[in-house]
Amino acid sequence: MNEQDKYIEVLNQYNTKISDEEVAAKVAEIISNKVEENNTPEVKRFLMGSVELTTLKTTDSEESVLAFTERVNAFEDAYPDLPHVATICVYPCYADIVSKSLEVEGVEVVCVSGSFPSSQACLEVKTVETALAIKDGATEIDIVMSVGKFLSEDYETVCDEIGELKAICGDKKMKVILETGLLGSAENIKKASILAMYAGADYIKTSTGKEKPAATPEAAYVMCQAIKEYYEKTGVQIGFKPAGGLNTVHDALVYYTIVKEVLGEKWLTNQYLRLGTSRLANLLLSEVVGEEVKFF
């Protein structure tokens, strides 16, 4: 069996023949019937603790990233009874600043790596960037799947890259961004999810936030179904991260509800559910404290 056939055989172990219409109907049913029961202060507190506070702007600087990190440091004193964010997510060149200035225990330092957001670079460049991010203090790494190679059905290269980058990460958690808005169908999202997990992802993530559409409830549903099937087959629990386009508290509740309904309580911790956003942190905080707050 050649390598390409190996990955086809892996995919054949899962139900990838799913229709976009079926997925849309199931998501609409969940949103209509289940989201409101999760619209509680307790869930919003939990979601605050799952936020990956993110700054990935062209205008980022050492000064702005330091100020960004100091807000996380100050949050613990300002709101000692509330959960702090799960992570700070930055470009690799700022890993050193964040890791040295972050004072809050339990907040991870995440770096996007591997030629984010396009993943269009030689593998050697991706591995060096990832290694440097970890050397400078990154405790988690987010990479982008090679979408063009996936769409060309070059599954061997897609998986080899993910595997090599995971080897660089070692025991550091690695998220694989599928860029679901570019994959074209629920079937492709399911296939990409399975291949990413098989190749070594610790989390699968919807989007970079740099392409449209970014995260959608439909993509989330398919990815969670893939995580569930992978867990049932292998016993390996993979995390999930929607990112890009999380603009309202209702958006966060929708993703929470999809995870709860598809994957169950075992995934409702900030070790297995993360939200990639910045604006959402202030919105969740405002709802929890009962007044408009612009802390971050």
PDB file of C-alpha atoms in Angstrom:
ATOM      1  CA  MET A   1       0.000   0.000   0.000  1.00  0.00           C
ATOM      2  CA  ASN A   2       1.430   3.404  -0.905  1.00  0.00           C
ATOM      3  CA  GLU A   3       1.171   6.347   1.459  1.00  0.00           C
ATOM      4  CA  GLN A   4      -1.716   8.016  -0.373  1.00  0.00           C
ATOM      5  CA  ASP A   5      -3.759   4.798  -0.237  1.00  0.00           C
ATOM      6  CA  LYS A   6      -3.091   4.626   3.496  1.00  0.00           C
ATOM      7  CA  TYR A   7      -4.871   7.922   4.051  1.00  0.00           C
ATOM      8  CA  ILE A   8      -7.772   6.918   1.815  1.00  0.00           C
ATOM      9  CA  GLU A   9      -8.125   3.799   3.940  1.00  0.00           C
ATOM     10  CA  VAL A  10      -8.176   5.940   7.105  1.00  0.00           C
ATOM     11  CA  LEU A  11     -10.937   8.122   5.651  1.00  0.00           C
ATOM     12  CA  ASN A  12     -12.912   5.048   4.626  1.00  0.00           C
ATOM     13  CA  GLN A  13     -13.224   4.083   8.291  1.00  0.00           C
ATOM     14  CA  TYR A  14     -15.444   7.131   8.885  1.00  0.00           C
ATOM     15  CA  ASN A  15     -18.731   8.422   7.528  1.00  0.00           C
ATOM     16  CA  THR A  16     -17.632  11.239   5.233  1.00  0.00           C
ATOM     17  CA  LYS A  17     -20.599  11.045   2.851  1.00  0.00           C
ATOM     18  CA  ILE A  18     -22.590  13.805   4.505  1.00  0.00           C
ATOM     19  CA  SER A  19     -24.696  16.479   2.849  1.00  0.00           C
ATOM     20  CA  ASP A  20     -24.589  20.190   3.522  1.00  0.00           C
ATOM     21  CA  GLU A  21     -28.383  20.256   3.668  1.00  0.00           C
ATOM     22  CA  GLU A  22     -28.519  17.567   6.355  1.00  0.00           C
ATOM     23  CA  VAL A  23     -25.928  19.383   8.428  1.00  0.00           C
ATOM     24  CA  ALA A  24     -27.744  22.719   8.097  1.00  0.00           C
ATOM     25  CA  ALA A  25     -31.002  21.139   9.238  1.00  0.00           C
ATOM     26  CA  LYS A  26     -29.421  19.538  12.310  1.00  0.00           C
ATOM     27  CA  VAL A  27     -27.681  22.776  13.272  1.00  0.00           C
ATOM     28  CA  ALA A  28     -30.884  24.771  12.865  1.00  0.00           C
ATOM     29  CA  GLU A  29     -32.652  22.291  15.156  1.00  0.00           C
ATOM     30  CA  ILE A  30     -29.962  22.586  17.843  1.00  0.00           C
ATOM     31  CA  ILE A  31     -29.988  26.386  17.711  1.00  0.00           C
ATOM     32  CA  SER A  32     -33.772  26.544  17.844  1.00  0.00           C
ATOM     33  CA  ASN A  33     -34.271  24.016  20.639  1.00  0.00           C
ATOM     34  CA  LYS A  34     -31.157  23.995  22.814  1.00  0.00           C
ATOM     35  CA  VAL A  35     -29.258  27.297  22.879  1.00  0.00           C
ATOM     36  CA  GLU A  36     -31.606  29.187  25.197  1.00  0.00           C
ATOM     37  CA  GLU A  37     -31.229  26.656  28.020  1.00  0.00           C
ATOM     38  CA  ASN A  38     -27.506  27.445  28.061  1.00  0.00           C
ATOM     39  CA  ASN A  39     -28.045  31.206  28.253  1.00  0.00           C
ATOM     40  CA  THR A  40     -27.067  31.353  31.914  1.00  0.00           C
ATOM     41  CA  PRO A  41     -24.509  33.277  34.011  1.00  0.00           C
ATOM     42  CA  GLU A  42     -22.715  30.007  34.791  1.00  0.00           C
ATOM     43  CA  VAL A  43     -22.183  29.155  31.133  1.00  0.00           C
ATOM     44  CA  LYS A  44     -21.008  32.689  30.363  1.00  0.00           C
ATOM     45  CA  ARG A  45     -18.491  32.490  33.219  1.00  0.00           C
ATOM     46  CA  PHE A  46     -17.249  29.214  31.803  1.00  0.00           C
ATOM     47  CA  LEU A  47     -16.943  30.693  28.321  1.00  0.00           C
ATOM     48  CA  MET A  48     -14.852  33.579  29.670  1.00  0.00           C
ATOM     49  CA  GLY A  49     -12.371  30.993  30.884  1.00  0.00           C
ATOM     50  CA  SER A  50     -12.260  29.388  27.436  1.00  0.00           C
ATOM     51  CA  VAL A  51     -11.393  32.565  25.511  1.00  0.00           C
ATOM     52  CA  GLU A  52      -8.083  32.670  23.663  1.00  0.00           C
ATOM     53  CA  LEU A  53      -7.427  36.395  23.841  1.00  0.00           C
ATOM     54  CA  THR A  54      -5.943  37.107  20.451  1.00  0.00           C
ATOM     55  CA  THR A  55      -4.021  39.893  18.763  1.00  0.00           C
ATOM     56  CA  LEU A  56      -2.872  39.093  15.227  1.00  0.00           C
ATOM     57  CA  LYS A  57      -2.726  42.506  13.610  1.00  0.00           C
ATOM     58  CA  THR A  58      -0.241  43.908  11.135  1.00  0.00           C
ATOM     59  CA  THR A  59       0.081  46.862  13.507  1.00  0.00           C
ATOM     60  CA  ASP A  60       1.078  44.766  16.547  1.00  0.00           C
ATOM     61  CA  SER A  61       4.272  45.957  18.219  1.00  0.00           C
ATOM     62  CA  GLU A  62       6.309  45.080  21.283  1.00  0.00           C
ATOM     63  CA  GLU A  63       4.586  47.937  23.125  1.00  0.00           C
ATOM     64  CA  SER A  64       1.056  46.927  22.128  1.00  0.00           C
ATOM     65  CA  VAL A  65       1.598  43.237  22.905  1.00  0.00           C
ATOM     66  CA  LEU A  66       3.094  44.095  26.292  1.00  0.00           C
ATOM     67  CA  ALA A  67       0.074  46.279  27.084  1.00  0.00           C
ATOM     68  CA  PHE A  68      -2.192  43.460  25.896  1.00  0.00           C
ATOM     69  CA  THR A  69      -0.491  41.036  28.283  1.00  0.00           C
ATOM     70  CA  GLU A  70      -0.620  43.492  31.177  1.00  0.00           C
ATOM     71  CA  ARG A  71      -4.415  43.639  30.850  1.00  0.00           C
ATOM     72  CA  VAL A  72      -4.529  39.904  31.498  1.00  0.00           C
ATOM     73  CA  ASN A  73      -2.241  40.372  34.502  1.00  0.00           C
ATOM     74  CA  ALA A  74      -4.496  43.128  35.848  1.00  0.00           C
ATOM     75  CA  PHE A  75      -7.697  41.117  35.358  1.00  0.00           C
ATOM     76  CA  GLU A  76      -6.976  38.765  38.245  1.00  0.00           C
ATOM     77  CA  ASP A  77      -6.846  41.677  40.692  1.00  0.00           C
ATOM     78  CA  ALA A  78      -9.814  43.493  39.187  1.00  0.00           C
ATOM     79  CA  TYR A  79     -12.080  40.425  39.052  1.00  0.00           C
ATOM     80  CA  PRO A  80     -10.694  37.850  41.506  1.00  0.00           C
ATOM     81  CA  ASP A  81     -13.923  35.818  41.501  1.00  0.00           C
ATOM     82  CA  LEU A  82     -14.066  35.360  37.727  1.00  0.00           C
ATOM     83  CA  PRO A  83     -12.098  32.897  35.577  1.00  0.00           C
ATOM     84  CA  HIS A  84      -9.185  34.378  33.650  1.00  0.00           C
ATOM     85  CA  VAL A  85      -8.848  33.797  29.910  1.00  0.00           C
ATOM     86  CA  ALA A  86      -7.402  30.484  28.765  1.00  0.00           C
ATOM     87  CA  THR A  87      -4.596  31.864  26.608  1.00  0.00           C
ATOM     88  CA  ILE A  88      -2.949  34.835  24.980  1.00  0.00           C
ATOM     89  CA  CYS A  89      -2.475  34.210  21.239  1.00  0.00           C
ATOM     90  CA  VAL A  90       0.163  36.180  19.293  1.00  0.00           C
ATOM     91  CA  TYR A  91       2.615  35.945  16.422  1.00  0.00           C
ATOM     92  CA  PRO A  92       5.848  33.989  17.191  1.00  0.00           C
ATOM     93  CA  CYS A  93       7.987  37.114  17.303  1.00  0.00           C
ATOM     94  CA  TYR A  94       6.107  38.141  20.461  1.00  0.00           C
ATOM     95  CA  ALA A  95       6.349  34.822  22.329  1.00  0.00           C
ATOM     96  CA  ASP A  96       9.297  36.059  24.380  1.00  0.00           C
ATOM     97  CA  ILE A  97       7.521  39.260  25.466  1.00  0.00           C
ATOM     98  CA  VAL A  98       4.345  37.451  26.489  1.00  0.00           C
ATOM     99  CA  SER A  99       6.061  34.569  28.254  1.00  0.00           C
ATOM    100  CA  LYS A 100       8.307  36.883  30.267  1.00  0.00           C
ATOM    101  CA  SER A 101       5.618  39.432  31.210  1.00  0.00           C
ATOM    102  CA  LEU A 102       2.651  37.119  31.820  1.00  0.00           C
ATOM    103  CA  GLU A 103       2.104  36.700  35.559  1.00  0.00           C
ATOM    104  CA  VAL A 104      -1.157  34.741  35.710  1.00  0.00           C
ATOM    105  CA  GLU A 105      -0.762  31.050  36.398  1.00  0.00           C
ATOM    106  CA  GLY A 106      -2.731  28.820  34.068  1.00  0.00           C
ATOM    107  CA  VAL A 107      -2.821  31.163  31.056  1.00  0.00           C
ATOM    108  CA  GLU A 108      -1.134  29.509  28.086  1.00  0.00           C
ATOM    109  CA  VAL A 109       1.086  31.350  25.590  1.00  0.00           C
ATOM    110  CA  VAL A 110      -0.167  30.468  22.096  1.00  0.00           C
ATOM    111  CA  CYS A 111       1.647  31.296  18.888  1.00  0.00           C
ATOM    112  CA  VAL A 112       0.298  30.964  15.364  1.00  0.00           C
ATOM    113  CA  SER A 113       3.060  29.373  13.337  1.00  0.00           C
ATOM    114  CA  GLY A 114       3.926  27.579  10.135  1.00  0.00           C
ATOM    115  CA  SER A 115       3.492  30.603   7.852  1.00  0.00           C
ATOM    116  CA  PHE A 116       0.162  31.702   9.284  1.00  0.00           C
ATOM    117  CA  PRO A 117      -2.382  32.432   7.845  1.00  0.00           C
ATOM    118  CA  SER A 118      -1.704  30.952   4.375  1.00  0.00           C
ATOM    119  CA  SER A 119       0.570  28.017   5.251  1.00  0.00           C
ATOM    120  CA  GLN A 120       2.300  28.792   1.954  1.00  0.00           C
ATOM    121  CA  ALA A 121       5.956  28.232   2.772  1.00  0.00           C
ATOM    122  CA  CYS A 122       8.549  25.492   2.596  1.00  0.00           C
ATOM    123  CA  LEU A 123       8.247  22.964   5.401  1.00  0.00           C
ATOM    124  CA  GLU A 124      11.738  23.894   6.590  1.00  0.00           C
ATOM    125  CA  VAL A 125      10.539  27.465   7.194  1.00  0.00           C
ATOM    126  CA  LYS A 126       7.488  26.234   9.068  1.00  0.00           C
ATOM    127  CA  THR A 127       9.508  23.956  11.331  1.00  0.00           C
ATOM    128  CA  VAL A 128      12.087  26.619  12.165  1.00  0.00           C
ATOM    129  CA  GLU A 129       9.395  29.199  12.970  1.00  0.00           C
ATOM    130  CA  THR A 130       7.631  26.699  15.210  1.00  0.00           C
ATOM    131  CA  ALA A 131      10.834  25.695  16.997  1.00  0.00           C
ATOM    132  CA  LEU A 132      11.738  29.343  17.624  1.00  0.00           C
ATOM    133  CA  ALA A 133       8.275  30.084  19.028  1.00  0.00           C
ATOM    134  CA  ILE A 134       8.620  27.216  21.493  1.00  0.00           C
ATOM    135  CA  LYS A 135      12.159  28.259  22.406  1.00  0.00           C
ATOM    136  CA  ASP A 136      10.865  31.743  23.197  1.00  0.00           C
ATOM    137  CA  GLY A 137       8.156  30.486  25.515  1.00  0.00           C
ATOM    138  CA  ALA A 138       5.127  29.378  23.489  1.00  0.00           C
ATOM    139  CA  THR A 139       3.268  26.644  25.346  1.00  0.00           C
ATOM    140  CA  GLU A 140       0.807  25.924  22.515  1.00  0.00           C
ATOM    141  CA  ILE A 141       1.106  26.219  18.736  1.00  0.00           C
ATOM    142  CA  ASP A 142      -1.580  26.888  16.118  1.00  0.00           C
ATOM    143  CA  ILE A 143      -0.754  25.886  12.536  1.00  0.00           C
ATOM    144  CA  VAL A 144      -2.767  26.053   9.312  1.00  0.00           C
ATOM    145  CA  MET A 145      -3.353  22.908   7.289  1.00  0.00           C
ATOM    146  CA  SER A 146      -2.040  23.168   3.735  1.00  0.00           C
ATOM    147  CA  VAL A 147      -5.456  23.838   2.209  1.00  0.00           C
ATOM    148  CA  GLY A 148      -4.303  23.845  -1.410  1.00  0.00           C
ATOM    149  CA  LYS A 149      -2.668  20.442  -1.018  1.00  0.00           C
ATOM    150  CA  PHE A 150      -5.780  19.092   0.702  1.00  0.00           C
ATOM    151  CA  LEU A 151      -8.049  20.335  -2.093  1.00  0.00           C
ATOM    152  CA  SER A 152      -5.667  18.687  -4.580  1.00  0.00           C
ATOM    153  CA  GLU A 153      -6.154  15.474  -2.570  1.00  0.00           C
ATOM    154  CA  ASP A 154      -2.454  15.334  -1.694  1.00  0.00           C
ATOM    155  CA  TYR A 155      -3.292  13.863   1.679  1.00  0.00           C
ATOM    156  CA  GLU A 156       0.179  12.421   2.151  1.00  0.00           C
ATOM    157  CA  THR A 157       1.842  15.847   2.131  1.00  0.00           C
ATOM    158  CA  VAL A 158      -0.891  17.370   4.295  1.00  0.00           C
ATOM    159  CA  CYS A 159      -0.422  14.697   6.963  1.00  0.00           C
ATOM    160  CA  ASP A 160       3.358  14.600   6.726  1.00  0.00           C
ATOM    161  CA  GLU A 161       3.522  18.347   7.391  1.00  0.00           C
ATOM    162  CA  ILE A 162       1.194  18.130  10.378  1.00  0.00           C
ATOM    163  CA  GLY A 163       3.179  15.200  11.742  1.00  0.00           C
ATOM    164  CA  GLU A 164       6.519  16.972  11.374  1.00  0.00           C
ATOM    165  CA  LEU A 165       5.255  20.103  13.077  1.00  0.00           C
ATOM    166  CA  LYS A 166       3.763  18.057  15.904  1.00  0.00           C
ATOM    167  CA  ALA A 167       7.156  16.381  16.340  1.00  0.00           C
ATOM    168  CA  ILE A 168       8.682  19.860  16.784  1.00  0.00           C
ATOM    169  CA  CYS A 169       6.001  20.705  19.358  1.00  0.00           C
ATOM    170  CA  GLY A 170       6.632  17.557  21.383  1.00  0.00           C
ATOM    171  CA  ASP A 171       4.506  17.699  24.521  1.00  0.00           C
ATOM    172  CA  LYS A 172       3.264  21.209  23.666  1.00  0.00           C
ATOM    173  CA  LYS A 173      -0.324  21.169  22.397  1.00  0.00           C
ATOM    174  CA  MET A 174      -0.788  21.841  18.676  1.00  0.00           C
ATOM    175  CA  LYS A 175      -3.986  23.052  17.017  1.00  0.00           C
ATOM    176  CA  VAL A 176      -4.551  22.501  13.308  1.00  0.00           C
ATOM    177  CA  ILE A 177      -6.592  25.216  11.585  1.00  0.00           C
ATOM    178  CA  LEU A 178      -8.662  23.766   8.751  1.00  0.00           C
ATOM    179  CA  GLU A 179      -9.790  27.101   7.255  1.00  0.00           C
ATOM    180  CA  THR A 180     -13.228  25.572   6.832  1.00  0.00           C
ATOM    181  CA  GLY A 181     -14.609  28.472   4.803  1.00  0.00           C
ATOM    182  CA  LEU A 182     -12.331  27.481   1.934  1.00  0.00           C
ATOM    183  CA  LEU A 183     -13.049  23.744   1.978  1.00  0.00           C
ATOM    184  CA  GLY A 184     -16.292  23.959   0.030  1.00  0.00           C
ATOM    185  CA  SER A 185     -18.414  21.238   1.602  1.00  0.00           C
ATOM    186  CA  ALA A 186     -19.311  19.428   4.797  1.00  0.00           C
ATOM    187  CA  GLU A 187     -17.737  16.306   3.328  1.00  0.00           C
ATOM    188  CA  ASN A 188     -14.388  18.059   2.905  1.00  0.00           C
ATOM    189  CA  ILE A 189     -14.555  19.497   6.428  1.00  0.00           C
ATOM    190  CA  LYS A 190     -15.132  15.992   7.793  1.00  0.00           C
ATOM    191  CA  LYS A 191     -12.212  14.586   5.806  1.00  0.00           C
ATOM    192  CA  ALA A 192      -9.861  17.406   6.828  1.00  0.00           C
ATOM    193  CA  SER A 193     -10.821  16.955  10.477  1.00  0.00           C
ATOM    194  CA  ILE A 194     -10.086  13.228  10.405  1.00  0.00           C
ATOM    195  CA  LEU A 195      -6.753  13.622   8.619  1.00  0.00           C
ATOM    196  CA  ALA A 196      -5.620  16.399  10.984  1.00  0.00           C
ATOM    197  CA  MET A 197      -6.411  14.297  14.044  1.00  0.00           C
ATOM    198  CA  TYR A 198      -4.821  11.189  12.560  1.00  0.00           C
ATOM    199  CA  ALA A 199      -1.659  13.156  11.747  1.00  0.00           C
ATOM    200  CA  GLY A 200      -1.214  14.462  15.284  1.00  0.00           C
ATOM    201  CA  ALA A 201      -3.459  17.448  16.057  1.00  0.00           C
ATOM    202  CA  ASP A 202      -4.307  17.977  19.724  1.00  0.00           C
ATOM    203  CA  TYR A 203      -7.103  20.372  18.708  1.00  0.00           C
ATOM    204  CA  ILE A 204      -8.824  21.112  15.450  1.00  0.00           C
ATOM    205  CA  LYS A 205      -9.729  24.735  14.794  1.00  0.00           C
ATOM    206  CA  THR A 206     -12.135  26.220  12.278  1.00  0.00           C
ATOM    207  CA  SER A 207     -10.412  29.281  10.880  1.00  0.00           C
ATOM    208  CA  THR A 208      -7.641  31.832  10.911  1.00  0.00           C
ATOM    209  CA  GLY A 209     -10.121  34.717  10.954  1.00  0.00           C
ATOM    210  CA  LYS A 210      -8.358  36.058   7.863  1.00  0.00           C
ATOM    211  CA  GLU A 211     -10.650  34.374   5.313  1.00  0.00           C
ATOM    212  CA  LYS A 212     -14.408  34.604   4.767  1.00  0.00           C
ATOM    213  CA  PRO A 213     -16.464  32.832   5.866  1.00  0.00           C
ATOM    214  CA  ALA A 214     -14.642  32.073   9.097  1.00  0.00           C
ATOM    215  CA  ALA A 215     -16.231  29.908  11.807  1.00  0.00           C
ATOM    216  CA  THR A 216     -19.790  28.758  11.140  1.00  0.00           C
ATOM    217  CA  PRO A 217     -22.083  26.606  13.290  1.00  0.00           C
ATOM    218  CA  GLU A 218     -22.337  24.128  10.420  1.00  0.00           C
ATOM    219  CA  ALA A 219     -18.549  23.677  10.242  1.00  0.00           C
ATOM    220  CA  ALA A 220     -18.439  23.328  14.026  1.00  0.00           C
ATOM    221  CA  TYR A 221     -21.095  20.622  13.943  1.00  0.00           C
ATOM    222  CA  VAL A 222     -19.199  18.592  11.346  1.00  0.00           C
ATOM    223  CA  MET A 223     -15.899  18.969  13.196  1.00  0.00           C
ATOM    224  CA  CYS A 224     -17.475  17.902  16.493  1.00  0.00           C
ATOM    225  CA  GLN A 225     -19.011  14.880  14.802  1.00  0.00           C
ATOM    226  CA  ALA A 226     -15.550  13.985  13.492  1.00  0.00           C
ATOM    227  CA  ILE A 227     -14.025  14.410  16.964  1.00  0.00           C
ATOM    228  CA  LYS A 228     -16.731  12.171  18.436  1.00  0.00           C
ATOM    229  CA  GLU A 229     -16.210   9.417  15.866  1.00  0.00           C
ATOM    230  CA  TYR A 230     -12.426   9.648  16.237  1.00  0.00           C
ATOM    231  CA  TYR A 231     -12.729   9.365  20.026  1.00  0.00           C
ATOM    232  CA  GLU A 232     -15.053   6.347  19.748  1.00  0.00           C
ATOM    233  CA  LYS A 233     -12.618   4.627  17.381  1.00  0.00           C
ATOM    234  CA  THR A 234      -9.303   5.505  19.047  1.00  0.00           C
ATOM    235  CA  GLY A 235     -10.020   6.625  22.611  1.00  0.00           C
ATOM    236  CA  VAL A 236      -8.059   9.836  21.916  1.00  0.00           C
ATOM    237  CA  GLN A 237      -9.843  13.011  23.050  1.00  0.00           C
ATOM    238  CA  ILE A 238      -9.216  15.929  20.685  1.00  0.00           C
ATOM    239  CA  GLY A 239     -10.074  19.538  21.537  1.00  0.00           C
ATOM    240  CA  PHE A 240     -12.134  21.962  19.465  1.00  0.00           C
ATOM    241  CA  LYS A 241     -11.636  25.668  18.780  1.00  0.00           C
ATOM    242  CA  PRO A 242     -13.984  27.862  16.766  1.00  0.00           C
ATOM    243  CA  ALA A 243     -12.270  31.099  15.725  1.00  0.00           C
ATOM    244  CA  GLY A 244     -13.047  34.013  13.463  1.00  0.00           C
ATOM    245  CA  GLY A 245     -16.406  35.733  13.376  1.00  0.00           C
ATOM    246  CA  LEU A 246     -17.325  35.191  17.033  1.00  0.00           C
ATOM    247  CA  ASN A 247     -18.876  38.602  17.455  1.00  0.00           C
ATOM    248  CA  THR A 248     -21.642  38.172  20.031  1.00  0.00           C
ATOM    249  CA  VAL A 249     -22.388  36.300  23.233  1.00  0.00           C
ATOM    250  CA  HIS A 250     -25.058  34.439  21.296  1.00  0.00           C
ATOM    251  CA  ASP A 251     -22.372  33.197  18.884  1.00  0.00           C
ATOM    252  CA  ALA A 252     -20.413  31.792  21.822  1.00  0.00           C
ATOM    253  CA  LEU A 253     -23.539  30.127  23.238  1.00  0.00           C
ATOM    254  CA  VAL A 254     -24.234  28.504  19.867  1.00  0.00           C
ATOM    255  CA  TYR A 255     -20.781  26.913  19.740  1.00  0.00           C
ATOM    256  CA  TYR A 256     -20.997  25.866  23.378  1.00  0.00           C
ATOM    257  CA  THR A 257     -24.354  24.227  22.690  1.00  0.00           C
ATOM    258  CA  ILE A 258     -23.098  22.363  19.621  1.00  0.00           C
ATOM    259  CA  VAL A 259     -20.171  20.973  21.636  1.00  0.00           C
ATOM    260  CA  LYS A 260     -22.496  20.013  24.491  1.00  0.00           C
ATOM    261  CA  GLU A 261     -25.039  18.309  22.234  1.00  0.00           C
ATOM    262  CA  VAL A 262     -22.565  16.478  19.976  1.00  0.00           C
ATOM    263  CA  LEU A 263     -19.631  15.736  22.283  1.00  0.00           C
ATOM    264  CA  GLY A 264     -21.111  15.971  25.771  1.00  0.00           C
ATOM    265  CA  GLU A 265     -19.964  17.160  29.173  1.00  0.00           C
ATOM    266  CA  LYS A 266     -16.483  15.659  28.858  1.00  0.00           C
ATOM    267  CA  TRP A 267     -15.577  18.416  26.381  1.00  0.00           C
ATOM    268  CA  LEU A 268     -16.986  21.274  28.481  1.00  0.00           C
ATOM    269  CA  THR A 269     -13.687  22.310  30.030  1.00  0.00           C
ATOM    270  CA  ASN A 270     -11.257  24.941  28.842  1.00  0.00           C
ATOM    271  CA  GLN A 271      -8.808  22.162  28.090  1.00  0.00           C
ATOM    272  CA  TYR A 272     -11.020  20.871  25.284  1.00  0.00           C
ATOM    273  CA  LEU A 273     -13.125  23.868  24.230  1.00  0.00           C
ATOM    274  CA  ARG A 274     -11.460  27.136  23.280  1.00  0.00           C
ATOM    275  CA  LEU A 275     -12.859  30.270  21.648  1.00  0.00           C
ATOM    276  CA  GLY A 276     -10.546  32.248  19.373  1.00  0.00           C
ATOM    277  CA  THR A 277     -11.545  35.894  19.764  1.00  0.00           C
ATOM    278  CA  SER A 278     -10.772  39.169  21.469  1.00  0.00           C
ATOM    279  CA  ARG A 279     -13.935  41.242  21.232  1.00  0.00           C
ATOM    280  CA  LEU A 280     -15.937  38.481  22.894  1.00  0.00           C
ATOM    281  CA  ALA A 281     -14.020  38.766  26.173  1.00  0.00           C
ATOM    282  CA  ASN A 282     -15.461  42.210  26.939  1.00  0.00           C
ATOM    283  CA  LEU A 283     -18.955  41.153  25.853  1.00  0.00           C
ATOM    284  CA  LEU A 284     -18.959  38.093  28.099  1.00  0.00           C
ATOM    285  CA  LEU A 285     -17.524  40.097  30.985  1.00  0.00           C
ATOM    286  CA  SER A 286     -20.202  42.752  30.563  1.00  0.00           C
ATOM    287  CA  GLU A 287     -22.983  40.179  30.710  1.00  0.00           C
ATOM    288  CA  VAL A 288     -21.513  38.440  33.745  1.00  0.00           C
ATOM    289  CA  VAL A 289     -21.070  41.639  35.802  1.00  0.00           C
ATOM    290  CA  GLY A 290     -24.310  43.212  34.550  1.00  0.00           C
ATOM    291  CA  GLU A 291     -22.922  46.386  33.023  1.00  0.00           C
ATOM    292  CA  GLU A 292     -20.935  47.384  29.953  1.00  0.00           C
ATOM    293  CA  VAL A 293     -17.233  46.853  30.544  1.00  0.00           C
ATOM    294  CA  LYS A 294     -14.327  47.429  28.164  1.00  0.00           C
ATOM    295  CA  PHE A 295     -11.510  45.873  30.138  1.00  0.00           C
ATOM    296  CA  PHE A 296      -9.463  44.187  27.403  1.00  0.00           C
TER     297      PHE A 296
END
